[in-house]
XYZ file of C-alpha atoms in Angstrom:
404
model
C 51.573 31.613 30.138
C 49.839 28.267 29.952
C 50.928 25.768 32.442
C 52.262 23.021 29.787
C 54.671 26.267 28.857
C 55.816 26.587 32.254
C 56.453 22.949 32.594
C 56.681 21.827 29.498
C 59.882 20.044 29.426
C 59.005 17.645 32.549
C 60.396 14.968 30.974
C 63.448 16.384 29.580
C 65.612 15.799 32.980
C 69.010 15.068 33.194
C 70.934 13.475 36.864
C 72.375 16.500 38.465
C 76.571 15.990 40.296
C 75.184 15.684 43.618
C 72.841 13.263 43.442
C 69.815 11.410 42.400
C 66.844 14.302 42.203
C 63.579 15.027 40.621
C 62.874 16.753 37.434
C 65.237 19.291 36.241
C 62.385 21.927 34.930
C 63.983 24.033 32.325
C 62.056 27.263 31.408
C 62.762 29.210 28.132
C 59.970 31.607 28.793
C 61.122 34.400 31.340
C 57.391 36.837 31.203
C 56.885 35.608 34.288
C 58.757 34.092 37.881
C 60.696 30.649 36.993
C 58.030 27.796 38.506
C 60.364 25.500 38.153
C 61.999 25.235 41.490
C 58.747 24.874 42.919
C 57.671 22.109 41.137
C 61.201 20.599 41.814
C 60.657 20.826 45.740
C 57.259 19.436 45.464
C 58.101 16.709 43.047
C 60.771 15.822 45.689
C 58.901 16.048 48.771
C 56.065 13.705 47.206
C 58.546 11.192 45.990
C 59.947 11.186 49.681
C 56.458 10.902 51.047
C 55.510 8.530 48.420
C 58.526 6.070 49.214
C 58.240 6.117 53.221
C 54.178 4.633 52.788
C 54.758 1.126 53.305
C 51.613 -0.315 51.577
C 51.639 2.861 48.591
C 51.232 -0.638 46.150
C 47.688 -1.796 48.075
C 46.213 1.257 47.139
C 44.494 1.775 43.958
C 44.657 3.852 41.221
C 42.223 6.342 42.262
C 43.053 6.178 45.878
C 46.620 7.072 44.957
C 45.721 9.711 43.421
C 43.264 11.022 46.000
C 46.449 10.836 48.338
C 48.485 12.902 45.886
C 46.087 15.454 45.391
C 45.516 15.868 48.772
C 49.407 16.213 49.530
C 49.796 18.702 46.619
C 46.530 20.967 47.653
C 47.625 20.682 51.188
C 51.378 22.211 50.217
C 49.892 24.779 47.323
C 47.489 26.020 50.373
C 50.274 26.186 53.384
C 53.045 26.142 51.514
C 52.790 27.920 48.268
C 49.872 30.394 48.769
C 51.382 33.006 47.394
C 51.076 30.991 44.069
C 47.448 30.821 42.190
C 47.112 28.036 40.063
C 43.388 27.580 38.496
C 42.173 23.635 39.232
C 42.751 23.042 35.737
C 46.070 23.303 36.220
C 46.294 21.336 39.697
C 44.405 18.575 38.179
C 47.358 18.658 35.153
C 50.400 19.233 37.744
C 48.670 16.024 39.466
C 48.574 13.945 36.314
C 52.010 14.477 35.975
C 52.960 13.545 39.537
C 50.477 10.519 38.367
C 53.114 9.755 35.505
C 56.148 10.151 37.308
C 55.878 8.990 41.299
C 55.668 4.957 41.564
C 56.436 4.811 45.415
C 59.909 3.529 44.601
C 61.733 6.552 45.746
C 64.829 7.376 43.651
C 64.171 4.903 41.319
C 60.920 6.787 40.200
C 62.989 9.280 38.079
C 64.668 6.601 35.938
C 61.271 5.401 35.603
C 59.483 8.538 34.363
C 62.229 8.608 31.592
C 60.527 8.045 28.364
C 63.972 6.835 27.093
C 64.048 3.959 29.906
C 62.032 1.001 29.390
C 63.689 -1.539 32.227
C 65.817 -0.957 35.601
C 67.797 -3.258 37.328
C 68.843 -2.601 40.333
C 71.290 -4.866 42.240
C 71.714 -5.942 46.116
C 74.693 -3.869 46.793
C 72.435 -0.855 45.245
C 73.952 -0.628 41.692
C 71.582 0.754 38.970
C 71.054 0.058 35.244
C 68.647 1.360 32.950
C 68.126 -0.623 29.877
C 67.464 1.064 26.900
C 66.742 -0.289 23.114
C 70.694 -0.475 22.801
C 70.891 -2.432 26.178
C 71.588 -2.136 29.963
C 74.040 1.173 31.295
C 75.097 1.578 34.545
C 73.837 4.886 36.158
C 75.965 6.681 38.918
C 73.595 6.802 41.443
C 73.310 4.129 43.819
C 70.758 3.082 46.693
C 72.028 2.489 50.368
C 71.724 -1.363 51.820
C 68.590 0.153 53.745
C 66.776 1.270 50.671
C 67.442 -2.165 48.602
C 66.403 -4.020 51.538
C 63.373 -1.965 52.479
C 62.161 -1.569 49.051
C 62.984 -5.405 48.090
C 61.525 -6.586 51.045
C 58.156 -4.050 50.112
C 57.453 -5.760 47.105
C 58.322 -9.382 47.894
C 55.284 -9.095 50.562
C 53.440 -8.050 47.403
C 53.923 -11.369 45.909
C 52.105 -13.744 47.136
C 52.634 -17.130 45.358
C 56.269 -16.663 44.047
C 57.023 -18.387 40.471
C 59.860 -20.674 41.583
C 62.007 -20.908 45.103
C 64.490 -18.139 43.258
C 62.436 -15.673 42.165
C 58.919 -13.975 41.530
C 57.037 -11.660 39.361
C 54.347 -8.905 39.384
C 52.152 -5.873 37.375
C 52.316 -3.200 39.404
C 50.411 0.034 37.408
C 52.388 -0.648 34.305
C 55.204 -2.393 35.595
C 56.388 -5.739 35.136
C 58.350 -6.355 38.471
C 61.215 -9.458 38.953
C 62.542 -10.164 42.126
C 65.909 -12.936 41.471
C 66.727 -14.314 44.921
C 69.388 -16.977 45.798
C 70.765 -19.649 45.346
C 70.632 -18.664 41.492
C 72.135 -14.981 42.438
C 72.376 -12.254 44.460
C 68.977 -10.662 45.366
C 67.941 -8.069 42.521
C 64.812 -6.485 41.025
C 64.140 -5.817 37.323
C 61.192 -3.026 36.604
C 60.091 -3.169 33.160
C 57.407 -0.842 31.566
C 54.623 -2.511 29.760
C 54.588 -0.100 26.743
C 57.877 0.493 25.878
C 58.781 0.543 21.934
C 59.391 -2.909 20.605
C 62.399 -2.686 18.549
C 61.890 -4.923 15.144
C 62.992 -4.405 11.161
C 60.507 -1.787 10.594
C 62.130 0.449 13.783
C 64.952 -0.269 12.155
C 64.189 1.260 9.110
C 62.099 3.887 10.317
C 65.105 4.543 12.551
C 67.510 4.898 10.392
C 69.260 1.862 11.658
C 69.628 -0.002 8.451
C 68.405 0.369 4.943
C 66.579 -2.213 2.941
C 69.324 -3.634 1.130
C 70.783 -4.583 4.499
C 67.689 -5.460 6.113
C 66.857 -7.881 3.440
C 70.134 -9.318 3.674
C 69.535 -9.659 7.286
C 66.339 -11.594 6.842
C 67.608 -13.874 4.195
C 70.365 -15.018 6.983
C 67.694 -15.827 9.276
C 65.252 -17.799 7.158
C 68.608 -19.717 5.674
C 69.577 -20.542 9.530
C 72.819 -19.255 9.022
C 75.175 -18.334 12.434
C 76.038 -14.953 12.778
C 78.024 -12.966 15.312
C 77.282 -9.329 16.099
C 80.153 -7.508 17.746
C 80.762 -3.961 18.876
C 81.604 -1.505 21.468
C 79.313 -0.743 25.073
C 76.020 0.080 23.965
C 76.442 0.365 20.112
C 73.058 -1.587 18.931
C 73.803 -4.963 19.766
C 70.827 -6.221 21.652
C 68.387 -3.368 19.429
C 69.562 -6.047 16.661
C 69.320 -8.947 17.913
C 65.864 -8.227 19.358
C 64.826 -7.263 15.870
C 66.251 -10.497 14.471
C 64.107 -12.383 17.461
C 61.040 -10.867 16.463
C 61.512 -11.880 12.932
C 61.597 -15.360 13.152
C 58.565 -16.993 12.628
C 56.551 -17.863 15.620
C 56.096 -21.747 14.799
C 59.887 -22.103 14.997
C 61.033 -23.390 18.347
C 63.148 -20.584 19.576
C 65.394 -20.135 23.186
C 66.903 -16.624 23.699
C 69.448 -16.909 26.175
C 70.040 -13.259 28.166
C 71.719 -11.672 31.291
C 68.582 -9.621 32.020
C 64.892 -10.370 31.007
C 65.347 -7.473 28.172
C 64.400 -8.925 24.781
C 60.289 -9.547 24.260
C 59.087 -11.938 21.628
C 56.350 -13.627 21.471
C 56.341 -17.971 21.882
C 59.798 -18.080 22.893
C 61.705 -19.656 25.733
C 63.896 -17.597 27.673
C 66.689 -18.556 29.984
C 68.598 -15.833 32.322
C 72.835 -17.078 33.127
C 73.305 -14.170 35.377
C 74.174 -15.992 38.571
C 74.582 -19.470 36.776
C 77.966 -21.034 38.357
C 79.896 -23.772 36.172
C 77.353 -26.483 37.071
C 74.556 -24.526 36.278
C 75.581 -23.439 32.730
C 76.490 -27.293 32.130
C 72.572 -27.900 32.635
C 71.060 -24.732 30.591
C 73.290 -26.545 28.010
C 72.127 -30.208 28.045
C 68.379 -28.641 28.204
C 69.315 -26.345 25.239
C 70.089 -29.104 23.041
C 68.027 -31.588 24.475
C 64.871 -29.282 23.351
C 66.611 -29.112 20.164
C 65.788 -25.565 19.021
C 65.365 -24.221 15.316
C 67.281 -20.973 16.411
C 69.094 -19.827 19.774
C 69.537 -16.005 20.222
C 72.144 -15.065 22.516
C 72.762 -11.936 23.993
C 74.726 -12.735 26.810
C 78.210 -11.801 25.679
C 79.466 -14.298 27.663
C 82.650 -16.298 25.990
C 82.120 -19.837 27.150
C 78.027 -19.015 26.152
C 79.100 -17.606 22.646
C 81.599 -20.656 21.735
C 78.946 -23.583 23.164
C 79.379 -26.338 21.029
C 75.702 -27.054 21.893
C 74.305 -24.587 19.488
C 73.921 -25.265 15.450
C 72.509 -23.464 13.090
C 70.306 -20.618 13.381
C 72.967 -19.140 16.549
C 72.832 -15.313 16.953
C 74.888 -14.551 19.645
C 76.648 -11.045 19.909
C 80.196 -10.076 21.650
C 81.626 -6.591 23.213
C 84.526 -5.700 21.028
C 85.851 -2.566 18.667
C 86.626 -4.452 15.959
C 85.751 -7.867 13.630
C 89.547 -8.865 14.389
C 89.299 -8.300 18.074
C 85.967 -10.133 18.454
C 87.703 -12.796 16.686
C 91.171 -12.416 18.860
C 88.860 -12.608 21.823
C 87.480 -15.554 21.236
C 90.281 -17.576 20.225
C 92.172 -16.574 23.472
C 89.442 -17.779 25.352
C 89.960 -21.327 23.228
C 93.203 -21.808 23.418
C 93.724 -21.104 27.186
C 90.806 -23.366 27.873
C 91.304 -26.230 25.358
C 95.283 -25.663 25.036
C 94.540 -25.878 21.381
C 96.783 -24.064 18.489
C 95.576 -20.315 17.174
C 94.789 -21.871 13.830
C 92.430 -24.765 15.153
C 90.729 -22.254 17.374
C 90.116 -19.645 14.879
C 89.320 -22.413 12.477
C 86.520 -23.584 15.261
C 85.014 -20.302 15.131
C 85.054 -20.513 10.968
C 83.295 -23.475 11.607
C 80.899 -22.019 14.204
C 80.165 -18.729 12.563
C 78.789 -17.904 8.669
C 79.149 -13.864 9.377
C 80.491 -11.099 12.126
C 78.506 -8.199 11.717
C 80.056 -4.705 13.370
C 77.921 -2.218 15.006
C 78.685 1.382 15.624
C 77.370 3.994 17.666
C 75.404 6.550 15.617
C 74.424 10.291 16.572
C 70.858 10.030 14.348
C 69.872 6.651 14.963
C 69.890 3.459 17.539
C 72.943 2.073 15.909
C 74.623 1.819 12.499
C 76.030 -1.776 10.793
C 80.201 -0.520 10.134
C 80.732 -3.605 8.819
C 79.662 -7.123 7.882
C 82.555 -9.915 6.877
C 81.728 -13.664 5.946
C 84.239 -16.450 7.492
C 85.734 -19.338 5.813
C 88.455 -21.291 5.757
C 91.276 -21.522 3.165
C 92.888 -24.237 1.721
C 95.641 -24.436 4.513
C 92.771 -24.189 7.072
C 93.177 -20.680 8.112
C 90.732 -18.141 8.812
C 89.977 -15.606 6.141
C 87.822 -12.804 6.265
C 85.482 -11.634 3.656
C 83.917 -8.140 3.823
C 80.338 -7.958 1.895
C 79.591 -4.945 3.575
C 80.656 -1.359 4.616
C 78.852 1.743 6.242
C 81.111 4.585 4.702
C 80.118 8.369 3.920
C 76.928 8.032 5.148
C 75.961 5.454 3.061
C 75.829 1.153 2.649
C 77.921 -0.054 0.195
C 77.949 -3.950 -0.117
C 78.732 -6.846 -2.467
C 75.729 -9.896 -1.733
C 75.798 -11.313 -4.833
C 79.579 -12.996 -5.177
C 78.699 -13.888 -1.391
């Protein structure tokens, strides 16, 4: 059996109940003694040894790799002898370990994930992984003394931060963000250099949408319409709204406003609220509009963000909810406890503010699917009426664009 057969689902790894560990090597084969245990306790022992080497980031490529052959040849010969691997496959098993061990510890198996392309990780050790879909939060966690150790490892790294609050470097193919205070708690983003932009043609080639609805979507944007996407916890929202950045052209002046540094378009301004008190939103707002902007994405899900009165046409902004009438509900609560306004002037506010809520769904062959798309007017008593144009039913798209 070829080595690629014996570990040739390396990347197909899942977190076991215990605890944050290294590959999960699954072997369908039995002609031969399972190899996958072994390459689990090596994988672990170099991600251990890996982490605990201070200064792993000053070496280079090839020295890092010297080190990890070294380590593996050194275990194989004292620890594993009664294994025979040809150097063929010790030079593959240390390509792997290449591909997978970043001298971040636990962290390096979120990393190796080809379905991960960013990790946040917070001060009081909380994890995300952001997908195309968005940010989730993982159950494993690092203790204060890893955050601190491996925060403090790459803030030594950077030698000239970007502003007092935070700074950035390319580590291997990783984009690295250290946020410090006053803006916010300390944090680190890692973001992988080659991971899939997510635009129309994904879309379609995804499954995502068809080209009825992608047209549709297109013809919103270049009219500078407003248009809210709701849906549940990781349903597709930010995989559209990243597609609908990337669409607009790059001459038009264009802010995206985000949590996490997550969406990647080209000639855009981005501004990150996480952290942002009161005072501090009041000023991303003033600049906002100051700049006046052609178009404003906003992915922030953040009510008092969504419902800015500071952003005109061309506003994407997207909201957690189940339903078009709870995104709506949820918004007008916010309204009325804030402004002590009636239901009907705030929902007729959001009429005004919004030309189309779009629904996402989560979808078993694709990112997301579109459940639902309604247009918002007013009628002639000034109440909010809602229009559907479009349905995802059956499997299929069935819409009505032309009376709309």
């Amino acid at each position: 059996m070829a080595l690629k057969d014996r570990f040739s689902n390396f990347n197909s790894i899942e977190l076991p109940e215990e605890g944050l560990q290294p590959a999960d090597i699954q072997n369908n084969e039995v002609e031969e003694a399972d190899l996958g245990p072994v390459f689990d306790e090596l994988a672990l022992s170099l991600s251990q040894k890996v982490a605990s080497i201070p200064v792993w980031f000053e070496y280079s490529e090839n020295e890092q790799r010297k080190l990890i052959s070294d380590f593996l040849l050194y275990k194989l010969e004292n620890e594993y002898s009664d294994i025979s691997f040809s150097n063929e496959e010790k030079e593959h098993i240390i390509s792997l370990f290449m591909n997978s061990v970043h001298g971040f510890g636990e962290l390096d198996y979120f990393i190796s994930r080809d379905d991960v392309n960013a990790i946040y990780v917070n001060s009081d050790g909380s994890i995300y992984t952001g997908r195309n879909y968005g940010f989730v939060k993982e159950d494993a966690v690092l203790s204060e003394a890893q955050f601190e150790k491996l925060y403090s490892s790459i803030r030594r790294k950077i030698n000239k931060p970007d502003s007092l609050f935070f700074g950035q470097i390319r580590l291997n193919k990783l984009i690295i963000t250290l946020f410090s205070p006053p803006v916010s708690n300390e944090k680190i983003l890692f973001e992988k250099l080659k991971s899939e932009k997510v635009d129309f043609k994904f879309l379609l080639n995804d499954n995502s949408i068809n080209k009825d609805t992608c047209e549709f979507i297109k013809k919103l944007i270049t009219e500078k319409k407003n248009v809210l996407i709701a849906g549940p916890a990781s349903s597709g929202k930010t995989a559209l709204i990243s597609a609908i950045a990337r669409e607009i052209d790059l001459d038009k002046r264009t802010a995206i406003l985000e949590n996490y540094p997550i969406i990647h378009a080209q000639n855009r301004d981005c501004y990150y609220i996480k952290g942002l008190g009161e005072n501090g939103l009041s000023d991303l707002f003033n600049a906002v509009s100051k700049l006046k902007y052609e178009y404003v994405i906003n992915d922030t899900e953040y009510l008092p963000v969504i419902l800015s009165e500071h952003f005109q046409d061309g506003y994407f902004a997207d909201i957690e909810a189940d339903s078009l009438t709870q995104a709506i509900t949820k918004l007008a609560g916010y309204k009325i406890y804030n402004e002590k306004c009636t239901e009907k002037q705030a929902k007729a506010y959001i009429a005004s503010k919004f030309n189309y809520i779009f629904l996402m769904q989560k979808a078993e062959d694709s990112l997301f699917k579109i459940s639902s798309v309604a247009e918002l007017t007013l009628n002639k008593s000034g109440s909010l009426v809602l229009t559907e144009i479009l349905k995802y039913e059956d499997g299929l798209y069935r819409y009505n664009f032309d009376e709309n």
